[in-house]
Coordinates of C-alpha atoms and ligand atoms in Angstrom, one line a residue:
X1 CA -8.8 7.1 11.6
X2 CA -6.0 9.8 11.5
X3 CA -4.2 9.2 8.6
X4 CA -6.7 7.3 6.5
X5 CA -4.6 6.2 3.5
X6 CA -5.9 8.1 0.3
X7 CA -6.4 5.0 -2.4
X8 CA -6.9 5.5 -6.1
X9 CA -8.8 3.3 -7.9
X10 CA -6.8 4.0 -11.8
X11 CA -8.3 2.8 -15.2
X12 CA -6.3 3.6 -17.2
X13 CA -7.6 2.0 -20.4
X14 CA -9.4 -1.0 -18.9
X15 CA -12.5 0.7 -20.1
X16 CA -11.1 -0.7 -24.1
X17 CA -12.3 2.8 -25.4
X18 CA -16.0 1.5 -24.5
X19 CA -18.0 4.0 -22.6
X20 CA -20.4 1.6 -21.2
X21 CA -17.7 -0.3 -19.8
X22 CA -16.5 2.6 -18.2
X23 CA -19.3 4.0 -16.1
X24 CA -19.7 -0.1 -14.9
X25 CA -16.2 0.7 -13.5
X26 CA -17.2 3.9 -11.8
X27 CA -20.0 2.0 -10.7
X28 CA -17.9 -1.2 -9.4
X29 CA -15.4 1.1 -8.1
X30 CA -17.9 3.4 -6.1
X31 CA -18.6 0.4 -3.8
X32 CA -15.0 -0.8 -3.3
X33 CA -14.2 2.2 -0.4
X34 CA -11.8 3.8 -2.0
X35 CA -11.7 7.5 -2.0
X36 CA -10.6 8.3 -5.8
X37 CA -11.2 7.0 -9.1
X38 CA -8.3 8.0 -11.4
X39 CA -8.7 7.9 -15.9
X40 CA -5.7 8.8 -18.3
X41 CA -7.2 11.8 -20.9
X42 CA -5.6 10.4 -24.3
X43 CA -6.3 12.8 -27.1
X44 CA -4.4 11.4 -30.3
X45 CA -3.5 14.2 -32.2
X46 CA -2.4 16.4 -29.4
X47 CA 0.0 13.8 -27.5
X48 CA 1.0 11.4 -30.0
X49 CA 1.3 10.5 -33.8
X50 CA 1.8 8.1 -36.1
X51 CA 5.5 7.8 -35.7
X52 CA 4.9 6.5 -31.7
X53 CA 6.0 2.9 -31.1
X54 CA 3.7 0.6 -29.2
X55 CA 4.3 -0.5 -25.7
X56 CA 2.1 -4.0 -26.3
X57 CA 0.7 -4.5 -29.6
X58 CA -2.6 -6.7 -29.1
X59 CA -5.1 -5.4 -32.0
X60 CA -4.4 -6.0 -35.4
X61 CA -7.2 -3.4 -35.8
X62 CA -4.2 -0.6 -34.5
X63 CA -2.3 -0.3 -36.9
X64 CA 0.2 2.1 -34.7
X65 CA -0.3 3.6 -31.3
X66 CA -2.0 7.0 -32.4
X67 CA -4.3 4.5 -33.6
X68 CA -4.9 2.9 -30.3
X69 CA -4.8 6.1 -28.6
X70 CA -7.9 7.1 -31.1
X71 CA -9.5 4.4 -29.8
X72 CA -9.4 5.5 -26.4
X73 CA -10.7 8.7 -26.7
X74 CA -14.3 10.0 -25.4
X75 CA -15.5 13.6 -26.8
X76 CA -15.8 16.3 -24.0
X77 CA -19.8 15.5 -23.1
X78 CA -18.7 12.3 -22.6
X79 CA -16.2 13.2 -20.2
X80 CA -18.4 15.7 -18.4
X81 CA -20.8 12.9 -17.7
X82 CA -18.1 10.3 -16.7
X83 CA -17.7 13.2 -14.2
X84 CA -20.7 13.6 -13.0
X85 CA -21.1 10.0 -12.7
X86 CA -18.1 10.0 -10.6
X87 CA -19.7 12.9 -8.3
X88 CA -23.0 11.3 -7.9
X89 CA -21.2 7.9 -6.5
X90 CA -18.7 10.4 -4.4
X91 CA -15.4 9.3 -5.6
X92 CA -12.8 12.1 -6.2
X93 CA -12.4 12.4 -10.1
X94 CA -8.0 12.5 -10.9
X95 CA -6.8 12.3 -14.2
X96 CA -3.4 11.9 -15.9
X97 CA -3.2 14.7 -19.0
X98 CA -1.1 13.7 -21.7
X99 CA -0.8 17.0 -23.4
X100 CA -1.6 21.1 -22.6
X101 CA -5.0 20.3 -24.6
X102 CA -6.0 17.7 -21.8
X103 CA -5.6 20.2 -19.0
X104 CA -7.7 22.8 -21.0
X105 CA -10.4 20.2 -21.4
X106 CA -9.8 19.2 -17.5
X107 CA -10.3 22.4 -16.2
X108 CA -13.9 22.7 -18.0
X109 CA -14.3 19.3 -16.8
X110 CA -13.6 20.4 -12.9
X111 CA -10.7 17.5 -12.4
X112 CA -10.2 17.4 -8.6
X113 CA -6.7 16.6 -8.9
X114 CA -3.9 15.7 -11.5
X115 CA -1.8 13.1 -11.8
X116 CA 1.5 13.1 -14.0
X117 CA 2.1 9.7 -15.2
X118 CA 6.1 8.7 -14.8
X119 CA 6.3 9.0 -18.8
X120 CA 5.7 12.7 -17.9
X121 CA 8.1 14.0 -15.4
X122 CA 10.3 15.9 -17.3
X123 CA 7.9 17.3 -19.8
X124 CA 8.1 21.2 -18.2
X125 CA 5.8 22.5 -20.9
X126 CA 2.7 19.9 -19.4
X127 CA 4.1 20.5 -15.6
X128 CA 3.9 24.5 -16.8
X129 CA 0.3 23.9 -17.6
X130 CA -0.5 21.7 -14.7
X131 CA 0.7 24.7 -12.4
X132 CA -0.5 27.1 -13.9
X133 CA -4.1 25.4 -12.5
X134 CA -3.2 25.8 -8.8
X135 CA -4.7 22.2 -8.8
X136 CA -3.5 19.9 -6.3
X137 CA -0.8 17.6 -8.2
X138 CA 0.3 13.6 -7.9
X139 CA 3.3 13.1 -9.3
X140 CA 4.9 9.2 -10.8
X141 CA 8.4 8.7 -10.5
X142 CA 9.1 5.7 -12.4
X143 CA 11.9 5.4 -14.7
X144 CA 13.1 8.9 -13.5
X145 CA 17.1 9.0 -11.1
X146 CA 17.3 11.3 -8.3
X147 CA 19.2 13.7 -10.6
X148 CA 16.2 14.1 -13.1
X149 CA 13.2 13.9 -9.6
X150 CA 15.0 16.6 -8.3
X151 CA 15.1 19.2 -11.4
X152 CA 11.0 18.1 -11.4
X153 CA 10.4 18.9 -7.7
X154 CA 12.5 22.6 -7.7
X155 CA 10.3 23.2 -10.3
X156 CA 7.2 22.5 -8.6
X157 CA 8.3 23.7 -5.5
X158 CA 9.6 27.4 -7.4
X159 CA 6.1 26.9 -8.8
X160 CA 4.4 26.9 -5.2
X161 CA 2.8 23.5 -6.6
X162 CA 0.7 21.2 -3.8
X163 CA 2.2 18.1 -5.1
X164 CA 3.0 15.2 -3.6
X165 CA 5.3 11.9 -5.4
X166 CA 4.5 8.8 -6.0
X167 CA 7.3 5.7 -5.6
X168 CA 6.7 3.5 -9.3
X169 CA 8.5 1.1 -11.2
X170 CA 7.5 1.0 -14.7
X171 CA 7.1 -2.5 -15.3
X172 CA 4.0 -4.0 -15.8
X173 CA 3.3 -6.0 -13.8
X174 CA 5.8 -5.4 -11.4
X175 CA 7.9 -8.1 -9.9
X176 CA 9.0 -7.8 -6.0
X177 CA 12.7 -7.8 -6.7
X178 CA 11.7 -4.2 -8.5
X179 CA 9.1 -2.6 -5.9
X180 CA 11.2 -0.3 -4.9
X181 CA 9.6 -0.1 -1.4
X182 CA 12.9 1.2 0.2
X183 CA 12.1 4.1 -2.2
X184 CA 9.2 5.4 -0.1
X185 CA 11.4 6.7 2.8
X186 CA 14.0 8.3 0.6
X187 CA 11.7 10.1 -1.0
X188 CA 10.1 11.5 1.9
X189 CA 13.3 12.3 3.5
X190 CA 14.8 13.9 0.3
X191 CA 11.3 15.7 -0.5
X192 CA 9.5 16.5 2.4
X193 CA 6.5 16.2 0.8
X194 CA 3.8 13.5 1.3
X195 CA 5.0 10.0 -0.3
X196 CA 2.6 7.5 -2.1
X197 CA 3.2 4.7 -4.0
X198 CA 1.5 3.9 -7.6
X199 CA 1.5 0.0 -7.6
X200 CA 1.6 -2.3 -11.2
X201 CA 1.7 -5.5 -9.3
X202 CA -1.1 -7.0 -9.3
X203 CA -0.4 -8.2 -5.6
X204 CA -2.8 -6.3 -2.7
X205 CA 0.8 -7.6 -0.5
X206 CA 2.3 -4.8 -2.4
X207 CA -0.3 -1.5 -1.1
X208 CA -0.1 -3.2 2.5
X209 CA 3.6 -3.2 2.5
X210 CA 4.0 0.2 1.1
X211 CA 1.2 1.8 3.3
X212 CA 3.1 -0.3 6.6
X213 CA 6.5 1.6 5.2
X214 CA 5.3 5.3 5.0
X215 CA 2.5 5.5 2.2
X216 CA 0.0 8.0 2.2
X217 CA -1.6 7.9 -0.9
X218 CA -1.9 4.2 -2.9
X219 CA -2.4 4.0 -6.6
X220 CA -3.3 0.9 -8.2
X221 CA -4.9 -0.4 -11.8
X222 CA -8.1 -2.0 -11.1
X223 CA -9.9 -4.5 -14.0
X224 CA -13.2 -6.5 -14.0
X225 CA -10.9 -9.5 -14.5
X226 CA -7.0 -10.2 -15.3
X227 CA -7.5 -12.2 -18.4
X228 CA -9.3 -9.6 -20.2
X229 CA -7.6 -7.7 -23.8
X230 CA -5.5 -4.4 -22.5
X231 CA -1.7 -3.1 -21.9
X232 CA -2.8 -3.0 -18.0
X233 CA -4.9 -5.8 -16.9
X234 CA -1.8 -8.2 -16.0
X235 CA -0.7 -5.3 -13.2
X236 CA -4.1 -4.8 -12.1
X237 CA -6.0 -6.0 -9.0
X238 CA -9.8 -7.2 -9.5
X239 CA -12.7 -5.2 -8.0
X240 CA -13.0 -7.9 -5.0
X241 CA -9.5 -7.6 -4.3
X242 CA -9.5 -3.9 -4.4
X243 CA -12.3 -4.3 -1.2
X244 CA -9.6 -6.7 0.4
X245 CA -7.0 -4.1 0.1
X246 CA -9.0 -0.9 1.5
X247 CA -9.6 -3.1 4.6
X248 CA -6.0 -4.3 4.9
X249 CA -4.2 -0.7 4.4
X250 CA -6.9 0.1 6.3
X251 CA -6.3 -1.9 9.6
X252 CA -2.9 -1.3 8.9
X253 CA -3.0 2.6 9.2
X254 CA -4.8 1.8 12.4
X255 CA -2.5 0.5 14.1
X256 CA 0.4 2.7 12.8
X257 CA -2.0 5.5 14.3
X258 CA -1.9 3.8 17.6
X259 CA 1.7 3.0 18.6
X260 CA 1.7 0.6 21.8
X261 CA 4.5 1.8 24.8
X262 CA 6.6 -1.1 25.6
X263 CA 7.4 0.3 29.1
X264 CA 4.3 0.1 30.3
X265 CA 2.5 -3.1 30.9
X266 CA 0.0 -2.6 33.6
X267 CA -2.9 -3.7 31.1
X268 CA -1.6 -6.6 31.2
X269 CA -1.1 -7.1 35.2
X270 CA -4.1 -9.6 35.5
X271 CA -3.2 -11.4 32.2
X272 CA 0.4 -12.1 33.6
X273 CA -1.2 -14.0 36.5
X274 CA -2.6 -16.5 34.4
X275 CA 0.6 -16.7 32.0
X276 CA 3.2 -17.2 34.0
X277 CA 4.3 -20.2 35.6
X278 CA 5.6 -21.7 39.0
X279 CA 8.5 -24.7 39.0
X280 CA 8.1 -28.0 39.1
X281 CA 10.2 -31.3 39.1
X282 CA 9.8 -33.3 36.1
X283 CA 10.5 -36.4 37.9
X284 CA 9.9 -38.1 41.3
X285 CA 13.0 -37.4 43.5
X286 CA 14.2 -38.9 46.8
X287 CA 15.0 -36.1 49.9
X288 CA 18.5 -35.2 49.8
X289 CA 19.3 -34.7 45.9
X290 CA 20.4 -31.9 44.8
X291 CA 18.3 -30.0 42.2
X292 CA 20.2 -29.6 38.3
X293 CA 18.4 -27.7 35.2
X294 CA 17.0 -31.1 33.5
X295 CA 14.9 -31.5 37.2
X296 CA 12.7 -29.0 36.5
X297 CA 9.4 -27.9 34.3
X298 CA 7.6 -24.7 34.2
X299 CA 4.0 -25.3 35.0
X300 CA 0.8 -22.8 35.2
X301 CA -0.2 -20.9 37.1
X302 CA 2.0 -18.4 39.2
X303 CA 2.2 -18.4 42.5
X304 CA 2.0 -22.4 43.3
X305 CA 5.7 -22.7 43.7
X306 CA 8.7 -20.8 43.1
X307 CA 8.9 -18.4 40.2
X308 CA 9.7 -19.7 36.6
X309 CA 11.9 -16.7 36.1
X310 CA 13.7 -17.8 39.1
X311 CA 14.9 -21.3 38.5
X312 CA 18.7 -20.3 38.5
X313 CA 18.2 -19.8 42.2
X314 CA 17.4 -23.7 43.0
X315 CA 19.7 -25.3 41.2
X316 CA 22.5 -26.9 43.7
X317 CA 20.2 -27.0 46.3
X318 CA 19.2 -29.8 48.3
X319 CA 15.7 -31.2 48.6
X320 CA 15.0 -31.5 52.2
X321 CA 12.0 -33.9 51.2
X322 CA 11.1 -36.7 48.9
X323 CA 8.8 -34.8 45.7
X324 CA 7.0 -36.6 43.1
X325 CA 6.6 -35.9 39.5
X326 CA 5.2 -33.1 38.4
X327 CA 4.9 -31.2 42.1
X328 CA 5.4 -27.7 42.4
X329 CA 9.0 -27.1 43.9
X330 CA 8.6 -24.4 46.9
X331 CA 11.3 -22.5 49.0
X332 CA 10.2 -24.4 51.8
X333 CA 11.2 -27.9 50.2
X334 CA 14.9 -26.6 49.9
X335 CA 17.9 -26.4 52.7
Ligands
LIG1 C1 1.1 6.2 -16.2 C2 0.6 6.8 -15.1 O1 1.1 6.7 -13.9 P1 2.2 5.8 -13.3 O2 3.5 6.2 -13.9 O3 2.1 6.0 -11.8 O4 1.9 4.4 -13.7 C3 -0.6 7.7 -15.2 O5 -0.9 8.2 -14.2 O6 -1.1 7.8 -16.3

């Protein structure tokens, strides 16, 4: 396939701070067929603190959102093996930073490439850092106007960043009347970059329709199942669903790569034949009457009676023989 869409398979905190849980994701993921496994680095005391309100409050046991964040943490080892995990099962390893410590721990890590989450698109000290790695960048735009997206991207361009944007409503999950999926042309006119589309939904309609208007790259929270405890699971898709959606975007990108040309039909010269139909009468009628529109049926195949396509050219004509119902109607049984 030419333009194989590039899908990212995002955790986010589906893993509930649980290590096990999230190498079985790795592991679930690896055999979906997506090309990219995508985790958010959360290191409490360098992004956040206690003063940070909660987005969805569902443990008693955090008492604020630094707290949650805590939770959510795994110690560099642990993120060197989540790593290496990801290497061995050959999905690309992307990560969201949420502070400049992230990136330094990234970069020992070896993150193929970063991702800006949309709470981050005007926070130039992170973008700074994120340059300053030369890694390839994926940038969320949700929440952000043109006005703001366009100081981001002169910075990244000015930077000589390889970045591409992401179309994303920040809503969780995402209701259609708030896709945004006219948003996916604009930006690739306005940015001339390549588009994606990061997807809260919980739909796989939602990938299909964004890969059929222009997506290259789809990102979408994936969860073992959409009942469990987390912020996320709600906009997420299940692991089966995720395999539904890499063949739909899939097939899709398939045929966008292979446009058909409407003026040329000679493949279909020999289906034709058995198509198209001849004329008929629908009725017995005596010698001498004179064919109207509500004589006539269209019957298979061609080539047993006047053309179909031509029926405008009988009507007002006289039979010059008695037909019966359901006959072909032929030049020769016309004055
Ligand atoms: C929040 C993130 O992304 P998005 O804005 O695309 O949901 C992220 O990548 O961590």
């Amino acid at each position: 396939m030419k333009n194989k869409p590039y899908l990212i398979a995002e955790i986010a905190q589906a893993h509930e701070g649980s290590l096990g849980i999230l190498h079985s994701y790795i592991d679930a993921v690896s055999k979906t067929g997506v090309q990219a496994i995508k985790f958010q680095m959360h290191l409490a005391e360098a992004e956040s603190s206690v003063h940070e309100p909660f987005r969805v409050k569902f443990s008693k046991e955090d008492l604020t959102r630094f707290d949650y964040w805590k939770r959510m943490e795994f110690s560099m080892d642990q993120w060197k093996d989540i790593k290496k995990h990801c290497d061995e099962v050959g999905l690309d390893f992307i990560c969201s930073p949420f502070s400049n410590l992230a990136v330094d721990w990234l970069e020992e890590i070896g993150v193929h490439t970063y991702k800006i989450g949309s709470g981050e698109v005007n926070n130039f000290l992170l973008l700074e850092k994120v340059c300053q790695t030369g890694k390839p960048i994926i940038i969320s735009s949700g929440m952000s106007s043109y006005d703001e997206l366009d100081e981001t991207i002169n910075f990244l361009k000015n930077n000589k960043a390889d970045f591409s944007i992401l179309q994303c409503t920040t809503a969780y999950p995402t209701k259609p009347e708030q896709f945004g999926l006219n948003v996916i042309k604009e930006l690739s006119d306005r940015y001339n970059v390549t588009i994606g589309f990061s997807d809260h939904s919980a739909k796989i309609a939602t990938g299909i329709a964004a890969v059929s208007l222009g997506a290259k790259i789809l990102e979408f929270h994936v969860v073992f199942h959409r009942d469990i405890f987390g912020p996320d699971a709600k906009a997420s898709l299940t692991i089966e669903e995720t395999i539904q959606l890499v063949e739909a975007v899939n097939q899709i990108q398939e045929a966008i790569d292979n446009p058909i040309d409407k003026n040329n039909n000679n493949q279909f010269k020999e289906l034709k034949q058995i198509f198209e139909k001849s004329l008929a009468v629908n009725k017995n009628l005596p010698k001498n009457h004179i064919i109207t529109f509500d004589d006539l049926e269209s019957k298979k195949p061609k080539g047993f009676g006047i053309l179909a396509l031509d029926f405008h050219k009988v009507i007002g004509r006289k039979l010059n023989k008695q037909k019966s119902q359901w006959d072909f109607l032929n030049e020769d049984d016309l004055e």
